[in-house]
CSV table of C-alpha atoms in Angstrom, one decimal:
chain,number,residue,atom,x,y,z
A,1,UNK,CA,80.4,76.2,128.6
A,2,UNK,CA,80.9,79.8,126.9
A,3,UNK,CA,84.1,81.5,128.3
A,4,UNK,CA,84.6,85.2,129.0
A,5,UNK,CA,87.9,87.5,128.0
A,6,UNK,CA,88.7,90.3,128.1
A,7,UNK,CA,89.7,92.0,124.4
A,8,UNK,CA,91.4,94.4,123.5
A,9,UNK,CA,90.2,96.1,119.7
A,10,UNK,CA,92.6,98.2,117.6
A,11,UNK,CA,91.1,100.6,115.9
A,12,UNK,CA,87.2,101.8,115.3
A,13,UNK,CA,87.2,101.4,111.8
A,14,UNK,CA,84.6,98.6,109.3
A,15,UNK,CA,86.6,96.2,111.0
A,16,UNK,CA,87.0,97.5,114.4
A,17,UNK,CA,83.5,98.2,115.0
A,18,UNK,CA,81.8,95.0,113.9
A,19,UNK,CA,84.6,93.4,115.4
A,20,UNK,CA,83.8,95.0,119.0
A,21,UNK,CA,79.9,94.2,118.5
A,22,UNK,CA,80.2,90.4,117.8
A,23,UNK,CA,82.5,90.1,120.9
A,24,UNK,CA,80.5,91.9,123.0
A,25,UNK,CA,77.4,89.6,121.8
A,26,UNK,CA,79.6,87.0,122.8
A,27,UNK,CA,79.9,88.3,126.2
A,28,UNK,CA,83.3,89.1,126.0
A,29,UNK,CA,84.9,92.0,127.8
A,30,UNK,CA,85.4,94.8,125.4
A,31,UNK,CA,88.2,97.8,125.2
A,32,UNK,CA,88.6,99.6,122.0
A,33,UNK,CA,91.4,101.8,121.1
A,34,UNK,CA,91.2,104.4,118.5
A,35,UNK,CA,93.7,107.2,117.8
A,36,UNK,CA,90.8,109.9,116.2
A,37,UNK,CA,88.6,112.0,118.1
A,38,UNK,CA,85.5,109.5,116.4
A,39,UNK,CA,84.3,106.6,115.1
A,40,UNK,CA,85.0,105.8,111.2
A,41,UNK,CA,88.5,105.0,110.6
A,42,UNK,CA,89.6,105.7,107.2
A,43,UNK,CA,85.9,106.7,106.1
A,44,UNK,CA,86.4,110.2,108.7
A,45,UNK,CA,87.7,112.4,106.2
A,46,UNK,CA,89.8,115.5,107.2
A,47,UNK,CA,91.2,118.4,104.6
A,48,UNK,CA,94.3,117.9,106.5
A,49,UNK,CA,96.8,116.3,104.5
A,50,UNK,CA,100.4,114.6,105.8
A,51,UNK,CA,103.2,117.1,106.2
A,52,UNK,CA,105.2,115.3,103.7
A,53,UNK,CA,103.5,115.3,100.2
A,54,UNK,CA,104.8,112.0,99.7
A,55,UNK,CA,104.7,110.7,103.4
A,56,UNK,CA,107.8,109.3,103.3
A,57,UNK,CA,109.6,111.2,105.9
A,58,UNK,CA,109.0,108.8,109.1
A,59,UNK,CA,108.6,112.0,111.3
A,60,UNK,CA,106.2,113.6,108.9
A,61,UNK,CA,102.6,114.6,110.9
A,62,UNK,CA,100.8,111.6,110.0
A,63,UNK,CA,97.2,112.0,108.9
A,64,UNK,CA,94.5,108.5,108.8
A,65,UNK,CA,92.3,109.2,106.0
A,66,UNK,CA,92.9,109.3,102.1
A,67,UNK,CA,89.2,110.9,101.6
A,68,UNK,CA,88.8,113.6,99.1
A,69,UNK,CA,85.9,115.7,98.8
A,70,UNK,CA,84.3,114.2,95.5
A,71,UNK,CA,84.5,110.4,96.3
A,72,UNK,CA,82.0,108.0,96.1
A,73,UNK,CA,82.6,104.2,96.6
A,74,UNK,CA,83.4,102.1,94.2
A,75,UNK,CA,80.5,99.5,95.6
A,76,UNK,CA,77.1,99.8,95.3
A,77,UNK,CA,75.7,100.6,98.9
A,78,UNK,CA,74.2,96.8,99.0
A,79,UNK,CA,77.4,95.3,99.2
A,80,UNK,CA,78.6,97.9,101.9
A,81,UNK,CA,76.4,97.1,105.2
A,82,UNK,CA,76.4,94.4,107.6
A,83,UNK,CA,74.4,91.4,107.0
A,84,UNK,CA,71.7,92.2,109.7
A,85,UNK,CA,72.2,95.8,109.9
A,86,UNK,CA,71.6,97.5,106.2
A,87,UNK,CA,72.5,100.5,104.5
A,88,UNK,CA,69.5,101.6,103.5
A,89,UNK,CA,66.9,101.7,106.7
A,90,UNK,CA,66.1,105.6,106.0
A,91,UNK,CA,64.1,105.4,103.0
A,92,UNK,CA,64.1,109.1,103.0
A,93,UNK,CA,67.6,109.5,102.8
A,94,UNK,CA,68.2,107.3,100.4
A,95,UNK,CA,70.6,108.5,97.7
A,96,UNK,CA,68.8,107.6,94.1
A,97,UNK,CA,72.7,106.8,93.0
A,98,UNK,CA,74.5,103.6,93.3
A,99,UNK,CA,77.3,104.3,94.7
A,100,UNK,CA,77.3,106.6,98.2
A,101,UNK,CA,79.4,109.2,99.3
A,102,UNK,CA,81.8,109.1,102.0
A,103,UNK,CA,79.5,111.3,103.7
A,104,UNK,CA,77.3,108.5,103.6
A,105,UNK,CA,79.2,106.0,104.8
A,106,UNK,CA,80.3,107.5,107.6
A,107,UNK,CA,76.9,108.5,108.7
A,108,UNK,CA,75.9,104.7,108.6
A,109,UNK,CA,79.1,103.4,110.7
A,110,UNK,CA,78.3,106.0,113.1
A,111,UNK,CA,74.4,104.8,113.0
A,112,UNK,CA,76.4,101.3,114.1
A,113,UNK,CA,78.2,102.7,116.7
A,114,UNK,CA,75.7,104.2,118.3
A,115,UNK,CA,72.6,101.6,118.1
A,116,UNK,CA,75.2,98.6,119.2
A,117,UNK,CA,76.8,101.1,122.0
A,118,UNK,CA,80.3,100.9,120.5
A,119,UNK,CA,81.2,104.8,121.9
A,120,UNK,CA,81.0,103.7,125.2
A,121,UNK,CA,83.3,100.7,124.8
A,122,UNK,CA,85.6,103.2,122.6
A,123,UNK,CA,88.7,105.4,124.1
A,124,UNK,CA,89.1,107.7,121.6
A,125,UNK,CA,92.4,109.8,121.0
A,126,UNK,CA,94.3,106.4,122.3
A,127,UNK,CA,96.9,105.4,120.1
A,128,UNK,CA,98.3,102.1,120.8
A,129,UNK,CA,101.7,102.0,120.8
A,130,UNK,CA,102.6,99.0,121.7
A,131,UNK,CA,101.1,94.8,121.8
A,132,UNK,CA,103.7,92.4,123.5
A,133,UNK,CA,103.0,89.0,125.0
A,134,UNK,CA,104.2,88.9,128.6
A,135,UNK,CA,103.9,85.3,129.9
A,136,UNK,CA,104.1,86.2,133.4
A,137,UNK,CA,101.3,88.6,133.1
A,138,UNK,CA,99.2,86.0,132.2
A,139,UNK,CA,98.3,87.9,128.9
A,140,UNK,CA,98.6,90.8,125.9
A,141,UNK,CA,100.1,94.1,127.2
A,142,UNK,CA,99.0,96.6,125.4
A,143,UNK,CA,100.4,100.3,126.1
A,144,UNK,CA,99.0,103.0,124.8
A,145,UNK,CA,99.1,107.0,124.7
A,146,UNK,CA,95.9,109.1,125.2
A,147,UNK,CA,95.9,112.7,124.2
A,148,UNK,CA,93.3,115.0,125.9
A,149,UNK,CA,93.0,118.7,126.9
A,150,UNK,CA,96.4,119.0,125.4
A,151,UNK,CA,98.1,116.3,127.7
A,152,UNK,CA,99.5,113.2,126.9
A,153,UNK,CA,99.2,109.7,129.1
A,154,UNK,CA,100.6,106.6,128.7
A,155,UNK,CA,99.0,103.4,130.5
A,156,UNK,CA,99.9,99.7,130.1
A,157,UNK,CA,97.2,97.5,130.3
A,158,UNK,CA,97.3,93.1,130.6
A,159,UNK,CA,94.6,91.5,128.7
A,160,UNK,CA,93.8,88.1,127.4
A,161,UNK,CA,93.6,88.8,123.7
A,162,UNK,CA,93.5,91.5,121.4
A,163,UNK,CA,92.5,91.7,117.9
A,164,UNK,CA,94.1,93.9,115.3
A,165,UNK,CA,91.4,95.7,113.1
A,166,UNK,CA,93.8,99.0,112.2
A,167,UNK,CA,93.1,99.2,108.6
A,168,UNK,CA,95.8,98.8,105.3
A,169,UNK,CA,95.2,101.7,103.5
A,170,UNK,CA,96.9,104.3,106.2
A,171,UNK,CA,101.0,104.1,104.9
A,172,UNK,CA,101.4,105.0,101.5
A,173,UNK,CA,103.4,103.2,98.6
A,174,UNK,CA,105.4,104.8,96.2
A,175,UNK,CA,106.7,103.9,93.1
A,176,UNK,CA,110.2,102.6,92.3
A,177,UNK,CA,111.3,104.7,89.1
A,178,UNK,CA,114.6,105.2,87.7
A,179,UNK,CA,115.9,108.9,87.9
A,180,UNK,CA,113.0,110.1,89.8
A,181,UNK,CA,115.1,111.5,92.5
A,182,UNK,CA,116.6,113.8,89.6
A,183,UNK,CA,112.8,115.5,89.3
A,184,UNK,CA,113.0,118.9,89.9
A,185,UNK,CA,108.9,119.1,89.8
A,186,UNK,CA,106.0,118.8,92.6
A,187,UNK,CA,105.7,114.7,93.4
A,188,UNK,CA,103.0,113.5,96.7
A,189,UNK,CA,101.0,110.4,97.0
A,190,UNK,CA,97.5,110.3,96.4
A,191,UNK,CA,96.7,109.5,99.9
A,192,UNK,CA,97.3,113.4,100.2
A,193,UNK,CA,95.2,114.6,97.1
A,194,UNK,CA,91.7,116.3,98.3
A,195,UNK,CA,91.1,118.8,95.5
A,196,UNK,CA,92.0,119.6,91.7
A,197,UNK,CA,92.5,123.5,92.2
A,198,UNK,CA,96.4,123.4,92.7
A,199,UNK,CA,96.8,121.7,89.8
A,200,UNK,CA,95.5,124.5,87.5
A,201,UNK,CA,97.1,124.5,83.8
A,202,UNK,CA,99.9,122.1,85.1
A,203,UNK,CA,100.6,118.6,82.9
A,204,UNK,CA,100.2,116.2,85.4
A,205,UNK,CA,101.9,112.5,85.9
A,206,UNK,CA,99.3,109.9,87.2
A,207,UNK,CA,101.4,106.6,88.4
A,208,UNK,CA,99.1,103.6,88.6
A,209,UNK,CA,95.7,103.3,87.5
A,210,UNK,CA,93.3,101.9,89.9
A,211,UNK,CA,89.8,103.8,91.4
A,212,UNK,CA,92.1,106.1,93.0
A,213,UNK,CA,93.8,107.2,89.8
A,214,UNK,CA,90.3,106.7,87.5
A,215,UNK,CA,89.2,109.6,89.9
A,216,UNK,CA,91.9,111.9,90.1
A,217,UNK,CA,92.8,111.8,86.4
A,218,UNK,CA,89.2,112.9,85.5
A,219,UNK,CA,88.8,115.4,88.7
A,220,UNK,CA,92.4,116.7,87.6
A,221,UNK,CA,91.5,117.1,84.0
A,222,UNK,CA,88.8,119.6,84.1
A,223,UNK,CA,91.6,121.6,85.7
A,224,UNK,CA,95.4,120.7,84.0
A,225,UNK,CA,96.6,121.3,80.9
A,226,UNK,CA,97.0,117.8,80.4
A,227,UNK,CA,96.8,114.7,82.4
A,228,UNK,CA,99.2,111.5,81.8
A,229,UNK,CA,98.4,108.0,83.5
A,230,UNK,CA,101.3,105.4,83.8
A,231,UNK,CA,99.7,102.3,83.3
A,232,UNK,CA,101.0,98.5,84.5
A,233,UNK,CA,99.3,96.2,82.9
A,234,UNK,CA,99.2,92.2,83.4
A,235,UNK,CA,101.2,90.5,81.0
A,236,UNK,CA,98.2,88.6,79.9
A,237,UNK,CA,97.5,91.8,78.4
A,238,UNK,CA,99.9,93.0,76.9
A,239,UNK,CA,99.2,95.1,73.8
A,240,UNK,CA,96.0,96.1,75.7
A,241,UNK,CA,95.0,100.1,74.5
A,242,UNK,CA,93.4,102.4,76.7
A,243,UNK,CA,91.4,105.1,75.0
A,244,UNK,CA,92.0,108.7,75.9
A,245,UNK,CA,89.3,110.6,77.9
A,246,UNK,CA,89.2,114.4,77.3
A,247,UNK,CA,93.0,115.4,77.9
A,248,UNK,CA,93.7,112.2,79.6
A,249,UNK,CA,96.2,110.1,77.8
A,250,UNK,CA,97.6,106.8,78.7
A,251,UNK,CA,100.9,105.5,78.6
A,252,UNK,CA,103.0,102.1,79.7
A,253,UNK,CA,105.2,102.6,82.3
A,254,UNK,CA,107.8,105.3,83.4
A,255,UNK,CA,110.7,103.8,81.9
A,256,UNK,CA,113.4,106.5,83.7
A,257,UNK,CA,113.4,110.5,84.6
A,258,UNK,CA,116.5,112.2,82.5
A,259,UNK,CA,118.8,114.8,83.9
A,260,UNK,CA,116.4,117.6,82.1
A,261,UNK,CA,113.5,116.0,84.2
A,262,UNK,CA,112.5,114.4,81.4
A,263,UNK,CA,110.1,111.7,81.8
A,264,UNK,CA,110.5,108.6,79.4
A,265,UNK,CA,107.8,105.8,79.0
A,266,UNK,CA,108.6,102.9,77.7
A,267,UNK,CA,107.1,103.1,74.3
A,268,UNK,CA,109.2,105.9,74.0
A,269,UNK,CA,106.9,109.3,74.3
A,270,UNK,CA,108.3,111.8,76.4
A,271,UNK,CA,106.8,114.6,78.8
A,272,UNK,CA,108.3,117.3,80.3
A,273,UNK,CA,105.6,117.3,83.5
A,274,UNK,CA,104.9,119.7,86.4
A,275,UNK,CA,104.1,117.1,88.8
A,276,UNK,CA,103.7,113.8,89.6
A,277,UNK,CA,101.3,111.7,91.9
A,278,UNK,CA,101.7,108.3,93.0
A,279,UNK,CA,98.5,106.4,93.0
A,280,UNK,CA,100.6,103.2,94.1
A,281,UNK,CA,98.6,101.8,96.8
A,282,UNK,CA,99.6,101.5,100.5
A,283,UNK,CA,101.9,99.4,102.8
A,284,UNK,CA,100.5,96.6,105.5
A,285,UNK,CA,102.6,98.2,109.0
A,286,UNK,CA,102.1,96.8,112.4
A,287,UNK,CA,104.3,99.4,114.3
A,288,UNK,CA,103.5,98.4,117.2
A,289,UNK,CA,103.0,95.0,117.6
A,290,UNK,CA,106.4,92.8,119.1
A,291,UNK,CA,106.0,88.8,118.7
A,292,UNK,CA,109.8,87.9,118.2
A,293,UNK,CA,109.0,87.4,115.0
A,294,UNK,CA,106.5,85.4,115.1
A,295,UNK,CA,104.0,87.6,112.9
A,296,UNK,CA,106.1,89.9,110.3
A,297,UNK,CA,104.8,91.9,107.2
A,298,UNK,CA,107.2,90.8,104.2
A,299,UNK,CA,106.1,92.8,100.7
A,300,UNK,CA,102.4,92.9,102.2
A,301,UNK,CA,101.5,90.0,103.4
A,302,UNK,CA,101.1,89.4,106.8
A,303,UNK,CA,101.6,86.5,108.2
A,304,UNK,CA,101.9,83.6,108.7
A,305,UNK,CA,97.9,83.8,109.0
A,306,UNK,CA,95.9,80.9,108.9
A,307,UNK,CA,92.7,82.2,106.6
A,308,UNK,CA,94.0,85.9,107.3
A,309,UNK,CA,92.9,85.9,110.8
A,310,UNK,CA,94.8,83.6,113.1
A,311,UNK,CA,98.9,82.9,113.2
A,312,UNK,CA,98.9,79.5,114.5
A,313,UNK,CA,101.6,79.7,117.3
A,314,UNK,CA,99.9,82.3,118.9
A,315,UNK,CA,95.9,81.6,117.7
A,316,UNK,CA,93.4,82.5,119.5
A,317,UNK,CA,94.7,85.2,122.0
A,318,UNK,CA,95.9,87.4,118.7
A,319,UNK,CA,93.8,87.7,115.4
A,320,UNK,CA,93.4,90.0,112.6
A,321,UNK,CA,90.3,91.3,110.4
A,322,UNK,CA,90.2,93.4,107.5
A,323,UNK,CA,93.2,92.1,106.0
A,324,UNK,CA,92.0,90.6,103.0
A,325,UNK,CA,91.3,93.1,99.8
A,326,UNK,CA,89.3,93.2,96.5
A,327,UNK,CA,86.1,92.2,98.5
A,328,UNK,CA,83.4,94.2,99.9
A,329,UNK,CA,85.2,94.2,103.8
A,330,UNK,CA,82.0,94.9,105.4
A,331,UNK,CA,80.3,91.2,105.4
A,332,UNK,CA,84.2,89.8,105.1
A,333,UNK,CA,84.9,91.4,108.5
A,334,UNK,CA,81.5,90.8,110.0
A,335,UNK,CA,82.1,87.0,109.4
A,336,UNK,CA,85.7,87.3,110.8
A,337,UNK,CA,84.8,88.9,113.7
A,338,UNK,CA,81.7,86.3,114.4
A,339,UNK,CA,84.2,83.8,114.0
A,340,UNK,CA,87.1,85.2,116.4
A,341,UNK,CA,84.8,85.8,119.0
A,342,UNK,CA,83.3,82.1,119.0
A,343,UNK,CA,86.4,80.9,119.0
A,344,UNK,CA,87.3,83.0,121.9
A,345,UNK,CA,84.3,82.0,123.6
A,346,UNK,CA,85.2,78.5,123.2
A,347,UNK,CA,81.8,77.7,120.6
A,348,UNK,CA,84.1,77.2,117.5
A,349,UNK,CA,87.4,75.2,117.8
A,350,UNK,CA,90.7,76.0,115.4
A,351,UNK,CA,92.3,73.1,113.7
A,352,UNK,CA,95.8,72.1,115.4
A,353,UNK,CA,98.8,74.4,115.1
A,354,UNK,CA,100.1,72.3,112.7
A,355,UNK,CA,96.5,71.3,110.6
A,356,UNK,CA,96.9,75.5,110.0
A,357,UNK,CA,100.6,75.9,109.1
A,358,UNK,CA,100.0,73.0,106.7
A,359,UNK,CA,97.1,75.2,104.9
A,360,UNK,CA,98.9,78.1,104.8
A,361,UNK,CA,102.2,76.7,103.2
A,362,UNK,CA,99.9,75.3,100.9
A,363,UNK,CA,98.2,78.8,100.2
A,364,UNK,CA,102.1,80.1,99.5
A,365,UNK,CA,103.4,77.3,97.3
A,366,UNK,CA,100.4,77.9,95.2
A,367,UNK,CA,101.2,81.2,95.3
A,368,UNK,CA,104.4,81.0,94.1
A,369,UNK,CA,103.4,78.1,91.5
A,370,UNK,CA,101.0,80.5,89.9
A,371,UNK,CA,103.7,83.5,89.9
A,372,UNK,CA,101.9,85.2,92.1
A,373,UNK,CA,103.9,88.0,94.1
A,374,UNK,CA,103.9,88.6,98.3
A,375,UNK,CA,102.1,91.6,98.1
A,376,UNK,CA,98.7,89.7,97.0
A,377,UNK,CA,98.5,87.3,99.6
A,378,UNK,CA,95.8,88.5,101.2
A,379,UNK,CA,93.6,89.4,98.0
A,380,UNK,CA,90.4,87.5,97.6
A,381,UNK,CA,88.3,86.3,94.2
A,382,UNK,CA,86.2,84.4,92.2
A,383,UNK,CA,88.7,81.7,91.4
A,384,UNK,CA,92.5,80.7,91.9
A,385,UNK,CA,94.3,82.6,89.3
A,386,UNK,CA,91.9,84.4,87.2
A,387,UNK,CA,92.7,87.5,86.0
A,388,UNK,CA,89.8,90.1,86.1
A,389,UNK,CA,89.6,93.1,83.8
A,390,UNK,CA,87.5,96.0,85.8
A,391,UNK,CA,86.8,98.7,83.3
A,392,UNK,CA,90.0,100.3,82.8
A,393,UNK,CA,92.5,98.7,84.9
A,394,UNK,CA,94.1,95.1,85.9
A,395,UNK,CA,93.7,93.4,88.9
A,396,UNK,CA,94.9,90.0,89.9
A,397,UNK,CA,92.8,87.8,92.7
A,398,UNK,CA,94.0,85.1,94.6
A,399,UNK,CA,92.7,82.4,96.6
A,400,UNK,CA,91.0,83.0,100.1
């Protein structure tokens, strides 16, 4: 017979949201915990930027989303919609272009939301603030702190499971270069860029070069006086040459920052820069969740996670979707949530603790076999180790 539980959701995010739907179409007993005043997650863009440029300082005034004004996916909207919910239902407001706008996007998670009656199952302003398993409560306690009408409130709630949909694009990465603490110049992440206007007649230092950086380097160059990107490429690619776009030049990497401020590539080129941003990606943090080390986050990867959802020692009462990356996440974490919640429900059945330990050692050896580094654990692909050249920048996929 199908079982009822009671669930708690982390965040109203993709994942979040179809997440909360399959579970409640499950029957299960649904509580979802998001920090904004709305549904979205990262697609609810704000002009409000962190308080630290670089969002390093751990005190800083945190801010969700990494939206700028100007961006548009980098999926067609085909491959961002649920499998029986699609993008494009309004033929009327169907944008002629491939790729939507965040505007878009958000509008259609909303659209979600509302038709599958996520609001109501939604406190909003609720950060959690802290998972724990508490044997004698028979279950997950979950604290949290609500923030309405200018107070704050803390509660503590039991339940028995909660799933952890709170996104990986929300603490930024920056890079490791030697010197940089010498530069005298203007340096912030690009989780804090939203317009080109302060970078008027500046030259400009672009660190990484994925759709982030493609972006910023073109949005930035209408504006600077000129724009440099650092580029890492895979080794299997070495010698690789990037063509110059307007008064965007490419370079290898940063090699150090002099005592002048100086920036040295590696091929030698110099440039004495105004400022520098950090397209560099962004950190997996679970600050609040305590399992005595039982889950940890070690150079991005999470885990140990049997097929990025489930650690076996602690499967099924705590699972994880939206994890993986290089995918379209909106059928990923559909399927991921379909499956936590049968498996809650008792219609699917894991494989033994150790059947999933087994698979994921496997996953890591091959890992490491292959050279592969931590940090792509939890990136999906095509194949086991192929390396796939998108149109101006590297990007290595592993297996799922």
């Amino acid at each position: 017979m199908s079982r009822s539980v009671k669930v708690a959701v982390i965040g109203a995010g993709v994942s979040g949201l179809v997440a909360a739907r399959e579970l409640t179409r499950e029957r299960h007993n649904v509580v979802v915990f998001e920090k904004n005043t709305r549904l979205g997650g990262t697609w609810l863009y704000t002009p409000e930027t962190d308080s630290d440029p670089l969002s390093l300082d751990p005190n800083r005034n945190k801010v969700h989303s990494s939206l700028y004004p100007s961006l548009r996916t980098n999926l067609p909207r085909q491959l961002m919609e649920f499998l029986d919910y699609p993008f494009c239902r309004d033929i009327e407001r169907v944008d002629p272009r491939t790729f939507p706008s965040h505007e878009e996007v958000l509008r259609f998670l909303q659209e979600f939301g509302d038709e599958f009656g996520i609001n109501e199952l939604t406190r909003f302003e609720t950060e959690v603030v802290k998972v724990e398993r508490v044997e004698d409560e028979g279950g997950w306690v979950v604290e949290s702190r609500a923030s309405h009408g200018g107070g704050v409130s803390v509660s503590r709630e039991v339940f028995d499971a909660v799933v952890v949909c709170s996104g990986h694009n929300v603490a930024p990465r920056v890079a490791e270069v030697c010197g940089i603490e010498k530069w005298r110049g203007f340096q912030m992440h690009s989780h804090n860029y939203r317009v080109p206007q302060p970078f008027q007649g500046q030259v400009v230092i672009l660190i990484g070069y994925g759709p982030t950086s493609f972006d910023i380097s073109r949005e930035i160059g209408l504006v600077a006086k000129e724009v440099h990107v650092s580029v890492r490429l895979n080794p299997a690619r070495k010698g690789m040459k990037f063509q110059d776009f307007g008064n965007v030049r490419f370079h290898p990497v940063i090699k150090c920052i002099n005592e002048d401020c100086l920036v040295v590539f590696e091929d030698g080129v110099t440039i004495n820069a105004d400022s520098i941003i950090h397209c560099t990606g962004y950190k997996n943090e679970l600050p609040f969740l305590e399992t005595d080390g039982v889950v940890t986050v070690d150079e991005n990867r999470v885990g140990p996670l049997y097929k990025h959802v489930f650690p076996p020692t602690l499967a099924p009462c705590l699972s994880f979707i939206g994890l993986t990356e290089l995918e379209s996440v909106f059928p990923v974490a559909e399927l991921q949530g379909k499956w936590v919640a049968r498996v809650l429900s008792g219609k699917m059945v894991l494989p033994s603790e150790e059947e999933m330990m087994k698979s994921i050692e496997e996953h890591y050896q091959f890992m490491q076999q292959n050279g592969l580094p931590k940090r792509f654990t939890h990136y999906l692909g095509p194949s086991y180790s192929q390396v796939c050249i998108y149109t101006h920048f590297t990007l290595v996929f592993n297996p799922p």
